[in-house]
Short mmCIF file of C-alpha atoms and ligand atoms in Angstrom, two decimals:
data_model
loop_
_atom_site.label_atom_id
_atom_site.label_comp_id
_atom_site.label_asym_id
_atom_site.label_seq_id
_atom_site.Cartn_x
_atom_site.Cartn_y
_atom_site.Cartn_z
CA UNK A 1 1.36 -8.12 -9.19
CA UNK A 2 0.35 -5.79 -6.45
CA UNK A 3 -3.02 -6.60 -5.20
CA UNK A 4 -5.65 -5.94 -2.49
CA UNK A 5 -3.72 -8.51 -0.31
CA UNK A 6 -0.80 -6.29 -0.03
CA UNK A 7 -2.11 -2.84 -0.43
CA UNK A 8 -5.23 -0.91 -0.52
CA UNK A 9 -5.23 2.95 -1.27
CA UNK A 10 -1.46 3.02 -0.56
CA UNK A 11 -2.13 1.48 2.73
CA UNK A 12 0.21 -1.52 3.12
CA UNK A 13 -0.68 -4.75 4.95
CA UNK A 14 1.62 -7.15 6.80
CA UNK A 15 1.81 -10.81 6.78
CA UNK A 16 1.07 -12.46 10.03
CA UNK A 17 0.19 -16.21 10.11
CA UNK A 18 -0.34 -16.48 6.17
CA UNK A 19 -2.69 -13.57 6.09
CA UNK A 20 -2.29 -9.97 4.86
CA UNK A 21 -3.34 -7.87 8.06
CA UNK A 22 -4.20 -4.23 8.62
CA UNK A 23 -2.92 -2.92 11.95
CA UNK A 24 -5.23 -3.78 15.10
CA UNK A 25 -4.67 -0.14 16.01
CA UNK A 26 -5.53 1.20 12.52
CA UNK A 27 -2.55 3.34 12.98
CA UNK A 28 0.02 3.73 10.10
CA UNK A 29 3.36 5.36 9.61
CA UNK A 30 3.80 7.57 6.68
CA UNK A 31 6.47 6.74 4.41
CA UNK A 32 7.74 9.55 2.21
CA UNK A 33 10.16 9.75 -0.68
CA UNK A 34 13.55 11.33 0.54
CA UNK A 35 14.05 13.00 -2.87
CA UNK A 36 10.77 14.85 -3.13
CA UNK A 37 8.58 14.18 0.05
CA UNK A 38 6.05 12.59 -2.02
CA UNK A 39 4.14 9.82 -0.15
CA UNK A 40 5.01 6.31 -1.11
CA UNK A 41 2.74 4.83 1.09
CA UNK A 42 1.45 4.08 4.62
CA UNK A 43 2.72 1.16 6.60
CA UNK A 44 1.03 -0.32 9.72
CA UNK A 45 2.52 0.76 13.16
CA UNK A 46 2.31 -2.55 15.00
CA UNK A 47 2.53 -2.91 18.76
CA UNK A 48 3.62 -5.63 21.04
CA UNK A 49 0.24 -7.75 20.81
CA UNK A 50 0.62 -8.17 17.03
CA UNK A 51 4.26 -8.66 17.59
CA UNK A 52 3.29 -11.77 19.81
CA UNK A 53 0.88 -12.99 17.24
CA UNK A 54 3.62 -12.93 14.64
CA UNK A 55 6.20 -14.83 16.99
CA UNK A 56 3.62 -17.53 18.06
CA UNK A 57 2.66 -18.12 14.54
CA UNK A 58 6.22 -18.66 13.35
CA UNK A 59 6.67 -20.96 16.71
CA UNK A 60 3.59 -22.92 15.40
CA UNK A 61 4.67 -23.13 11.94
CA UNK A 62 8.42 -23.90 12.26
CA UNK A 63 8.31 -27.67 13.22
CA UNK A 64 6.17 -28.67 10.25
CA UNK A 65 8.35 -26.52 7.96
CA UNK A 66 11.57 -28.07 9.22
CA UNK A 67 9.96 -31.41 8.46
CA UNK A 68 9.56 -30.78 4.79
CA UNK A 69 12.21 -32.28 2.73
CA UNK A 70 14.78 -29.69 2.03
CA UNK A 71 14.46 -30.01 -1.62
CA UNK A 72 10.86 -28.76 -1.24
CA UNK A 73 11.81 -25.84 0.90
CA UNK A 74 14.53 -25.22 -1.79
CA UNK A 75 11.80 -25.28 -4.71
CA UNK A 76 9.78 -22.64 -2.92
CA UNK A 77 12.67 -20.26 -2.60
CA UNK A 78 13.45 -20.78 -6.17
CA UNK A 79 9.88 -19.81 -6.96
CA UNK A 80 10.37 -16.79 -4.82
CA UNK A 81 13.52 -15.88 -6.85
CA UNK A 82 11.65 -16.24 -10.19
CA UNK A 83 8.92 -13.84 -8.99
CA UNK A 84 11.47 -11.40 -8.02
CA UNK A 85 12.91 -11.38 -11.39
CA UNK A 86 9.57 -11.02 -12.92
CA UNK A 87 8.93 -8.08 -10.60
CA UNK A 88 12.36 -6.36 -10.79
CA UNK A 89 11.38 -3.15 -12.66
CA UNK A 90 8.33 -2.81 -10.24
CA UNK A 91 10.02 -3.58 -6.85
CA UNK A 92 12.95 -1.67 -8.03
CA UNK A 93 10.81 1.54 -8.66
CA UNK A 94 9.41 1.19 -5.10
CA UNK A 95 13.20 1.05 -3.82
CA UNK A 96 14.01 3.67 -5.95
CA UNK A 97 11.33 6.04 -4.41
CA UNK A 98 11.50 4.66 -0.86
CA UNK A 99 15.27 5.12 -0.26
CA UNK A 100 16.36 7.24 -3.22
CA UNK A 101 18.50 4.69 -4.88
CA UNK A 102 19.22 5.47 -8.51
CA UNK A 103 16.84 3.53 -10.69
CA UNK A 104 19.43 1.17 -12.24
CA UNK A 105 20.88 0.38 -8.94
CA UNK A 106 17.28 -0.31 -7.36
CA UNK A 107 16.49 -2.81 -10.06
CA UNK A 108 20.07 -4.49 -9.92
CA UNK A 109 19.29 -4.99 -6.06
CA UNK A 110 15.98 -6.94 -6.83
CA UNK A 111 18.08 -8.96 -9.43
CA UNK A 112 20.98 -9.62 -7.15
CA UNK A 113 18.54 -10.63 -4.41
CA UNK A 114 16.93 -13.09 -6.64
CA UNK A 115 20.38 -14.52 -7.38
CA UNK A 116 21.10 -14.75 -3.76
CA UNK A 117 17.97 -16.56 -3.17
CA UNK A 118 18.65 -19.31 -5.73
CA UNK A 119 22.14 -19.70 -4.61
CA UNK A 120 20.98 -20.13 -1.03
CA UNK A 121 18.46 -22.64 -2.16
CA UNK A 122 20.93 -24.89 -3.64
CA UNK A 123 23.63 -24.29 -0.86
CA UNK A 124 20.79 -25.13 1.63
CA UNK A 125 20.60 -28.73 0.21
CA UNK A 126 24.11 -29.17 1.28
CA UNK A 127 23.87 -28.34 5.23
CA UNK A 128 25.52 -31.70 6.22
CA UNK A 129 27.13 -33.04 9.32
CA UNK A 130 29.68 -35.73 9.97
CA UNK A 131 30.27 -39.12 11.57
CA UNK A 132 32.95 -39.60 14.47
CA UNK A 133 34.54 -42.81 15.33
CA UNK A 134 34.93 -43.48 19.12
CA UNK A 135 37.96 -45.50 18.69
CA UNK A 136 39.99 -42.43 17.61
CA UNK A 137 40.09 -41.62 21.28
CA UNK A 138 41.98 -43.65 23.85
CA UNK A 139 39.93 -46.18 25.85
CA UNK A 140 37.09 -46.41 23.25
CA UNK A 141 36.37 -48.78 20.44
CA UNK A 142 34.53 -48.96 17.16
CA UNK A 143 31.29 -49.88 18.97
CA UNK A 144 30.48 -45.92 19.61
CA UNK A 145 29.72 -43.70 16.79
CA UNK A 146 28.55 -40.08 16.70
CA UNK A 147 26.23 -39.03 13.95
CA UNK A 148 26.51 -35.26 13.92
CA UNK A 149 23.79 -33.46 11.95
CA UNK A 150 22.88 -29.62 11.58
CA UNK A 151 19.30 -28.73 12.86
CA UNK A 152 17.44 -25.41 12.71
CA UNK A 153 17.54 -23.14 15.60
CA UNK A 154 13.60 -22.38 15.66
CA UNK A 155 12.30 -18.98 15.27
CA UNK A 156 14.77 -16.30 13.80
CA UNK A 157 14.21 -12.68 14.28
CA UNK A 158 15.65 -10.88 11.18
CA UNK A 159 16.06 -7.06 11.42
CA UNK A 160 17.32 -5.21 8.31
CA UNK A 161 18.49 -1.67 7.55
CA UNK A 162 17.11 1.02 5.16
CA UNK A 163 20.11 1.15 2.32
CA UNK A 164 19.17 -2.35 0.86
CA UNK A 165 15.81 -3.06 1.94
CA UNK A 166 15.38 -6.10 -0.12
CA UNK A 167 18.80 -7.64 -0.31
CA UNK A 168 20.03 -7.21 3.14
CA UNK A 169 16.50 -8.71 4.11
CA UNK A 170 16.64 -11.79 1.94
CA UNK A 171 20.34 -12.20 3.15
CA UNK A 172 18.79 -13.12 6.32
CA UNK A 173 15.18 -14.67 5.50
CA UNK A 174 16.47 -17.09 2.65
CA UNK A 175 19.09 -18.80 4.83
CA UNK A 176 16.83 -19.07 7.71
CA UNK A 177 14.10 -20.65 5.61
CA UNK A 178 16.40 -22.80 3.60
CA UNK A 179 17.56 -24.45 6.88
CA UNK A 180 14.05 -25.22 8.18
CA UNK A 181 13.76 -22.07 10.44
CA UNK A 182 10.67 -19.85 10.60
CA UNK A 183 11.08 -16.01 10.69
CA UNK A 184 9.91 -12.95 12.29
CA UNK A 185 11.13 -9.95 10.08
CA UNK A 186 11.34 -6.78 11.19
CA UNK A 187 12.34 -4.17 8.33
CA UNK A 188 13.63 -0.79 8.33
CA UNK A 189 10.77 1.45 8.46
CA UNK A 190 12.04 3.50 5.64
CA UNK A 191 12.33 0.52 3.36
CA UNK A 192 9.21 -1.32 4.81
CA UNK A 193 7.29 -1.01 1.52
CA UNK A 194 10.16 -2.53 -0.56
CA UNK A 195 10.49 -5.22 2.04
CA UNK A 196 6.89 -5.96 2.11
CA UNK A 197 7.13 -6.63 -1.82
CA UNK A 198 9.99 -9.10 -0.97
CA UNK A 199 7.78 -10.73 1.64
CA UNK A 200 5.19 -11.02 -1.12
CA UNK A 201 7.11 -12.86 -3.40
CA UNK A 202 7.98 -15.35 -0.72
CA UNK A 203 4.34 -15.69 0.06
CA UNK A 204 3.17 -16.02 -3.55
CA UNK A 205 6.01 -18.57 -4.14
CA UNK A 206 3.98 -20.75 -1.44
CA UNK A 207 5.33 -20.51 1.69
CA UNK A 208 3.14 -22.15 4.26
CA UNK A 209 1.42 -19.76 6.81
CA UNK A 210 3.30 -18.80 9.80
CA UNK A 211 6.72 -19.74 8.22
CA UNK A 212 7.40 -15.94 7.51
CA UNK A 213 5.76 -13.18 9.53
CA UNK A 214 6.40 -9.58 9.43
CA UNK A 215 6.52 -7.02 12.36
CA UNK A 216 6.41 -3.38 10.83
CA UNK A 217 6.86 -0.42 13.13
CA UNK A 218 9.50 1.64 14.75
CA UNK A 219 12.41 -0.08 16.07
CA UNK A 220 12.71 2.33 18.79
CA UNK A 221 9.19 1.25 20.03
CA UNK A 222 8.93 -2.28 19.40
CA UNK A 223 12.66 -3.38 19.02
CA UNK A 224 13.56 -4.19 22.52
CA UNK A 225 10.33 -6.31 22.80
CA UNK A 226 11.12 -8.35 19.91
CA UNK A 227 14.86 -9.10 20.84
CA UNK A 228 14.09 -10.05 24.30
CA UNK A 229 10.99 -12.54 23.54
CA UNK A 230 11.67 -15.80 24.83
CA UNK A 231 10.68 -17.39 21.78
CA UNK A 232 13.06 -15.92 19.57
CA UNK A 233 15.95 -18.43 19.12
CA UNK A 234 18.34 -16.37 17.10
CA UNK A 235 18.81 -12.65 15.79
CA UNK A 236 20.18 -11.69 12.64
CA UNK A 237 20.78 -7.78 12.74
CA UNK A 238 22.03 -5.40 10.28
CA UNK A 239 22.06 -1.67 11.14
CA UNK A 240 24.01 0.86 13.22
CA UNK A 241 26.57 -0.21 15.65
CA UNK A 242 24.74 1.56 18.62
CA UNK A 243 21.59 -0.27 17.90
CA UNK A 244 23.51 -3.37 17.50
CA UNK A 245 25.40 -3.08 20.72
CA UNK A 246 21.94 -2.33 22.52
CA UNK A 247 20.30 -5.66 21.10
CA UNK A 248 23.48 -7.65 21.97
CA UNK A 249 23.18 -6.59 25.66
CA UNK A 250 19.24 -7.09 25.58
CA UNK A 251 19.15 -10.41 23.86
CA UNK A 252 20.39 -12.82 26.33
CA UNK A 253 21.80 -16.27 25.70
CA UNK A 254 21.04 -16.88 21.97
CA UNK A 255 23.18 -16.70 18.96
CA UNK A 256 23.53 -13.33 17.23
CA UNK A 257 24.91 -12.34 13.90
CA UNK A 258 25.52 -8.57 13.78
CA UNK A 259 26.57 -6.47 10.70
CA UNK A 260 27.10 -3.02 11.70
CA UNK A 261 28.83 0.25 10.73
CA UNK A 262 32.06 0.64 9.10
CA UNK A 263 34.76 3.19 8.61
CA UNK A 264 36.56 1.30 5.80
CA UNK A 265 40.13 2.74 4.81
CA UNK A 266 41.66 2.64 1.53
CA UNK A 267 45.40 2.41 2.14
CA UNK A 268 47.52 3.59 -0.94
CA UNK A 269 51.18 2.57 -1.12
CA UNK A 270 53.80 4.51 -3.17
CA UNK A 271 53.86 1.53 -5.94
CA UNK A 272 50.07 1.51 -6.31
CA UNK A 273 48.65 1.87 -9.70
CA UNK A 274 47.10 5.01 -9.00
CA UNK A 275 44.53 5.00 -11.98
CA UNK A 276 43.16 1.82 -10.59
CA UNK A 277 43.07 3.06 -7.09
CA UNK A 278 41.23 6.66 -8.20
CA UNK A 279 38.60 4.69 -9.87
CA UNK A 280 38.06 2.06 -7.26
CA UNK A 281 38.14 4.47 -4.33
CA UNK A 282 35.62 6.94 -6.24
CA UNK A 283 33.20 4.21 -6.98
CA UNK A 284 33.59 2.60 -3.58
CA UNK A 285 33.04 5.92 -1.69
CA UNK A 286 30.24 7.54 -3.73
CA UNK A 287 28.06 4.78 -5.01
CA UNK A 288 24.52 5.11 -3.56
CA UNK A 289 25.87 8.39 -2.16
CA UNK A 290 28.04 6.82 0.35
CA UNK A 291 25.25 5.19 2.05
CA UNK A 292 26.94 1.71 2.22
CA UNK A 293 28.41 0.10 5.19
CA UNK A 294 31.29 -1.01 3.26
CA UNK A 295 31.87 2.47 1.38
CA UNK A 296 35.48 3.65 1.27
CA UNK A 297 35.24 6.22 4.25
CA UNK A 298 38.76 7.33 4.62
CA UNK A 299 41.96 7.37 2.58
CA UNK A 300 45.19 6.74 4.15
CA UNK A 301 47.78 7.74 1.41
CA UNK A 302 51.54 7.95 1.40
CA UNK A 303 52.48 11.48 1.25
CA UNK A 304 54.61 11.07 -1.87
CA UNK A 305 51.88 10.09 -4.12
CA UNK A 306 48.89 11.81 -2.47
CA UNK A 307 49.00 14.65 -5.03
CA UNK A 308 48.86 12.34 -7.93
CA UNK A 309 46.08 10.42 -6.58
CA UNK A 310 44.05 13.55 -5.92
CA UNK A 311 44.71 14.75 -9.50
CA UNK A 312 43.31 11.53 -10.77
CA UNK A 313 40.37 11.27 -8.34
CA UNK A 314 38.88 14.97 -8.85
CA UNK A 315 37.74 14.58 -12.62
CA UNK A 316 36.10 11.38 -11.54
CA UNK A 317 34.31 12.91 -8.82
CA UNK A 318 33.52 15.84 -10.90
CA UNK A 319 31.80 13.53 -13.43
CA UNK A 320 29.45 11.99 -10.75
CA UNK A 321 26.09 13.24 -11.64
CA UNK A 322 24.02 14.87 -8.99
CA UNK A 323 19.94 14.81 -8.88
CA UNK A 324 17.05 12.53 -8.59
CA UNK A 325 17.13 8.63 -8.68
CA UNK A 326 14.30 8.58 -11.21
CA UNK A 327 17.07 10.17 -13.64
CA UNK A 328 19.51 7.45 -12.61
CA UNK A 329 21.93 10.23 -10.91
CA UNK A 330 25.00 8.91 -9.08
CA UNK A 331 24.43 11.15 -6.16
CA UNK A 332 20.96 11.38 -4.88
CA UNK A 333 19.29 12.89 -1.73
CA UNK A 334 20.26 11.36 1.42
CA UNK A 335 17.69 9.17 3.63
CA UNK A 336 16.72 12.13 5.87
CA UNK A 337 17.25 15.70 6.94
CA UNK A 338 18.94 14.35 9.98
CA UNK A 339 21.41 12.17 7.93
CA UNK A 340 22.36 15.28 5.87
CA UNK A 341 22.62 17.35 8.59
CA UNK A 342 25.11 15.12 10.39
CA UNK A 343 27.16 14.76 7.12
CA UNK A 344 27.30 18.36 6.72
CA UNK A 345 28.39 18.70 10.38
CA UNK A 346 31.31 16.37 9.77
CA UNK A 347 32.43 18.43 6.73
CA UNK A 348 32.01 21.69 8.50
CA UNK A 349 34.20 20.37 11.48
CA UNK A 350 36.94 19.39 9.14
CA UNK A 351 37.01 22.50 7.43
CA UNK A 352 36.89 24.50 10.46
CA UNK A 353 39.81 22.57 11.70
CA UNK A 354 41.95 23.17 8.81
CA UNK A 355 41.38 20.56 6.25
CA UNK A 356 41.19 21.50 2.52
CA UNK A 357 38.00 21.42 0.45
CA UNK A 358 39.21 19.83 -2.82
CA UNK A 359 35.89 19.39 -4.53
CA UNK A 360 32.29 19.52 -3.33
CA UNK A 361 31.14 20.94 0.07
CA UNK A 362 27.82 22.09 -1.55
CA UNK A 363 24.38 21.02 -0.06
CA UNK A 364 20.88 21.37 -1.55
CA UNK A 365 18.45 19.98 1.01
CA UNK A 366 19.24 16.27 1.59
CA UNK A 367 21.60 16.38 -1.27
CA UNK A 368 25.19 16.70 -0.44
CA UNK A 369 27.49 17.05 -3.43
CA UNK A 370 30.25 14.62 -3.54
CA UNK A 371 32.84 16.15 -1.28
CA UNK A 372 36.68 15.42 -1.05
CA UNK A 373 38.56 16.79 1.82
CA UNK A 374 42.55 16.63 1.97
CA UNK A 375 44.98 17.30 4.86
CA UNK A 376 42.36 15.58 7.44
CA UNK A 377 44.04 14.86 10.56
CA UNK A 378 43.27 12.55 13.29
CA UNK A 379 41.98 15.19 15.59
CA UNK A 380 38.89 15.98 13.06
CA UNK A 381 35.79 13.83 13.73
CA UNK A 382 35.60 12.86 9.97
CA UNK A 383 38.82 10.82 10.46
CA UNK A 384 36.66 8.40 12.83
CA UNK A 385 32.93 8.88 12.49
CA UNK A 386 31.01 7.12 9.96
CA UNK A 387 29.27 9.55 7.73
CA UNK A 388 27.05 7.34 5.79
CA UNK A 389 27.14 10.08 2.94
CA UNK A 390 29.11 11.24 0.00
CA UNK A 391 32.13 12.74 1.90
CA UNK A 392 35.66 11.31 1.75
CA UNK A 393 38.69 12.44 3.70
CA UNK A 394 42.28 12.01 2.88
CA UNK A 395 44.74 11.40 5.63
CA UNK A 396 48.35 11.65 4.40
CA UNK A 397 50.79 9.27 5.92
CA UNK A 398 54.67 9.19 5.90
CA UNK A 399 54.83 5.33 6.22
CA UNK A 400 52.80 2.14 5.91
CA UNK A 401 53.23 1.57 9.54
CA UNK A 402 51.53 4.84 10.24
CA UNK A 403 48.58 3.86 7.97
CA UNK A 404 48.18 0.67 9.55
CA UNK A 405 48.27 1.97 12.92
CA UNK A 406 45.73 4.71 12.02
CA UNK A 407 43.51 2.14 10.28
CA UNK A 408 43.51 -0.01 13.37
CA UNK A 409 42.87 2.92 15.66
CA UNK A 410 39.34 2.76 14.41
CA UNK A 411 36.50 1.43 16.60
CA UNK A 412 35.25 -0.16 13.40
CA UNK A 413 36.60 -3.32 11.70
CA UNK A 414 34.57 -4.11 8.71
CA UNK A 415 36.91 -3.92 5.70
CA UNK A 416 39.88 -2.28 4.29
CA UNK A 417 41.59 -1.79 0.81
CA UNK A 418 45.08 -2.00 0.17
CA UNK A 419 46.40 -0.61 -3.22
CA UNK A 420 49.96 -2.14 -4.15
CA UNK A 421 51.72 -3.81 -6.96
CA UNK A 422 53.71 -5.87 -4.39
CA UNK A 423 51.77 -8.96 -3.37
CA UNK A 424 54.11 -9.84 -0.59
CA UNK A 425 53.45 -6.34 0.79
CA UNK A 426 49.73 -6.78 0.45
CA UNK A 427 49.86 -10.00 2.37
CA UNK A 428 51.81 -8.45 5.29
CA UNK A 429 49.68 -5.43 5.36
CA UNK A 430 46.28 -7.69 5.25
CA UNK A 431 47.74 -9.69 8.18
CA UNK A 432 47.95 -6.74 10.33
CA UNK A 433 44.75 -4.92 9.61
CA UNK A 434 42.18 -5.65 12.37
CA UNK A 435 39.12 -6.17 9.87
CA UNK A 436 36.83 -8.55 8.91
CA UNK A 437 37.96 -8.52 4.99
CA UNK A 438 40.65 -7.14 3.05
CA UNK A 439 40.47 -6.18 -0.56
CA UNK A 440 43.62 -5.92 -2.59
CA UNK A 441 43.58 -3.64 -5.42
CA UNK A 442 39.76 -3.10 -5.26
CA UNK A 443 37.01 -1.18 -3.47
CA UNK A 444 35.78 -2.32 -0.23
CA UNK A 445 32.37 -4.19 -0.74
CA UNK A 446 30.17 -7.08 0.36
CA UNK A 447 29.44 -8.62 -3.00
CA UNK A 448 29.59 -11.27 -4.38
CA UNK A 449 27.00 -12.43 -1.77
CA UNK A 450 28.59 -15.92 -1.09
CA UNK A 451 31.86 -14.44 -0.04
CA UNK A 452 32.12 -14.38 3.96
CA UNK A 453 30.97 -11.06 5.10
CA UNK A 454 32.64 -10.24 8.55
CA UNK A 455 32.45 -7.27 11.02
CA UNK A 456 34.65 -7.03 13.93
CA UNK A 457 35.19 -4.55 16.71
CA UNK A 458 32.20 -1.95 16.53
CA UNK A 459 31.38 -3.53 13.07
CA UNK A 460 29.89 -6.57 14.33
CA UNK A 461 30.10 -10.32 15.17
CA UNK A 462 29.44 -13.33 13.49
CA UNK A 463 29.53 -13.96 9.59
CA UNK A 464 27.25 -13.35 6.82
CA UNK A 465 27.60 -14.52 3.38
CA UNK A 466 25.26 -17.49 2.07
CA UNK A 467 27.05 -20.68 3.48
CA UNK A 468 28.07 -18.90 6.57
CA UNK A 469 24.47 -17.84 7.24
CA UNK A 470 23.37 -21.34 6.59
CA UNK A 471 25.66 -22.42 9.35
CA UNK A 472 24.86 -19.58 11.67
CA UNK A 473 21.15 -20.39 11.50
CA UNK A 474 21.68 -24.21 12.47
CA UNK A 475 23.41 -25.94 15.23
CA UNK A 476 25.03 -29.30 15.58
CA UNK A 477 23.05 -32.34 17.05
CA UNK A 478 24.93 -35.52 17.95
CA UNK A 479 23.19 -39.12 18.01
CA UNK A 480 25.60 -41.47 19.62
CA UNK A 481 25.05 -45.14 18.50
CA UNK A 482 26.16 -47.73 21.04
CA UNK A 483 26.85 -51.07 19.49
CA UNK A 484 26.57 -53.73 22.04
P1 NAP B 1 19.59 1.47 12.11
O1 NAP B 1 19.06 2.84 12.58
O2 NAP B 1 20.47 0.90 13.24
O3 NAP B 1 18.29 0.43 11.79
C1 NAP B 1 18.68 -0.80 11.41
C2 NAP B 1 17.27 -1.63 11.92
O4 NAP B 1 17.26 -1.67 13.09
C3 NAP B 1 16.03 -0.93 11.42
O5 NAP B 1 15.02 -1.97 10.86
C4 NAP B 1 15.50 -0.15 12.62
O6 NAP B 1 14.09 -0.08 12.67
C5 NAP B 1 16.00 -1.31 13.73
N1 NAP B 1 16.05 -0.81 14.83
C6 NAP B 1 16.26 0.44 15.49
N2 NAP B 1 16.25 0.44 16.82
C7 NAP B 1 15.97 -0.77 17.33
C8 NAP B 1 15.96 -1.37 18.40
N3 NAP B 1 15.82 -0.81 19.71
N4 NAP B 1 15.90 -2.67 18.54
C9 NAP B 1 15.78 -3.41 17.52
N5 NAP B 1 15.86 -2.82 16.16
C10 NAP B 1 15.86 -1.51 16.30
O7 NAP B 1 20.46 1.60 10.86
P2 NAP B 1 20.05 2.22 9.46
O8 NAP B 1 19.87 3.54 9.62
O9 NAP B 1 19.00 1.42 8.80
O10 NAP B 1 21.27 1.70 8.52
C11 NAP B 1 22.29 2.53 8.75
C12 NAP B 1 23.45 1.87 9.57
O11 NAP B 1 23.48 0.45 9.34
C13 NAP B 1 24.88 2.52 9.37
O12 NAP B 1 25.69 2.27 10.42
C14 NAP B 1 25.43 1.10 8.57
O13 NAP B 1 26.99 1.27 8.41
C15 NAP B 1 24.87 0.14 8.97
N6 NAP B 1 24.76 -0.95 7.97
C16 NAP B 1 25.63 -1.97 8.07
C17 NAP B 1 25.60 -2.91 7.13
C18 NAP B 1 26.39 -4.29 7.23
O14 NAP B 1 26.10 -5.26 6.48
N7 NAP B 1 27.56 -4.24 7.94
C19 NAP B 1 24.81 -3.00 6.04
C20 NAP B 1 24.00 -1.88 5.99
C21 NAP B 1 23.84 -0.91 6.93
P3 NAP B 1 13.58 1.35 12.16
O15 NAP B 1 13.99 1.62 10.74
O16 NAP B 1 12.00 1.39 12.59
O17 NAP B 1 14.29 2.46 13.06
O1 G3P B 2 25.90 -1.34 3.23
C1 G3P B 2 25.21 -2.41 2.82
C2 G3P B 2 26.48 -3.49 2.33
O2 G3P B 2 25.90 -4.68 2.47
C3 G3P B 2 26.92 -3.16 0.85
O3 G3P B 2 26.81 -4.23 0.00
O4 G3P B 2 27.72 -5.38 -1.93
O5 G3P B 2 27.42 -2.81 -1.97
O6 G3P B 2 29.32 -3.52 -0.72
P1 G3P B 2 27.89 -3.86 -1.27
#
């Protein structure tokens, strides 16, 4: 599958205007594996001139792409999904090495992405409008009818994060293409090789030249230029809140969908099924070493059941395997030294300020062993900051009202979990939580990918999730018929 078009001697090319290109500067960024510093490959360090070429190519190609019958666009997406399924093991191995995701999860990410693209291809055929009758409004009659359709926005800039380098890229690219937009795609640098394999699947599926173009390079160097380019009609960004906020200030008057950071709280009520809660929280907090925006990142538990919950969680945490992604370990090295330093700093701050280290607290290089901190208070950094690592603080509360107050005091508002067997209580609490989604008796998570995925406050703006992305990447257009 990987041939000279995509890579030669570990040096990857990027797709611009239908051609696999080497960087004009001949400069490359070295991608090393977080788990063993081995070289995964080299990706182009593209500059502004190449970015302009990519954007201009997308602009040229967009109209003809939009003019294709939607079922033809859909067929190309379905072919791309089939290629991902065929290549799942190979691309999964790349994800595993590039972002230190355990092998089974990396392969699952590719298969999940194929399912996402197929679902999007189908839903993309049902992006319809409506007709409005003039006589519904006083003073008008049946001789005026509005035909409202949904039309593509133009060139969409898709920017994706490292932690799901294939799935969170396709969650933008697929709906954009399905609705007749063209795409300029900027992957996370650490994840760019995985992302380029996704791009190759779209290309091999028969995308016309210019419909999908990649701009690989450091976001800090090329990002501002991309987001401010006048030919960009919409930006779909997933990443940290700081970068999201920067982009929102720079982008100007174009539609934005931002999926940003999180500090998802699991609220445990006295009547909760603690076995269920323990399983869901441990899975939610520590899968992919906590490097999920939707990870459970704090527990707000009633004082009266806190000890019982901890007793149930500790053996589950201790069962988590720590090691290499190649060995399918649950806890693998974090994405970078700086990421590990940051997580360790939060742990050190909490312990120094009086929290109890229940389990974990050990670090081997970039690997932070799964860590549970009890008696965390609101004046500790870990109570508020997003670790993006395998550390979970427990804040004991004396009432449900206190739990809701602390949950809502966060700058973030992605998701929350509520564990209770009283469905009325669950609804009442859910209504009060300032987040995009509330999980009742389940871990916080984005999937399934057709559910709405919403961030509020510092967690973002707009809604992802297949049908919602199809809507956000189109706009209404009204044609009014005046029957004379
Ligand atoms: P990040 O550092 O913000 O990077 C995200 C993307 O933005 C990357 O492609 C990055 O490029 C690019 N970028 C960096 N600076 C930019 C700029 N000035 N203009 C435009 N683009 C720029 O995030 P990450 O480390 O990849 O992911 C971790 C963060 O993302 C966490 O906060 C996590 O919560 C959040 N996240 C949120 C979701 C969600 O759905 N809500 C999902 C996943 C992750 P480079 O890689 O070249 O720097
Ligand atoms: O942080 C990435 C986010 O999209 C996680 O997806 O389904 O694992 O919650 P999921």
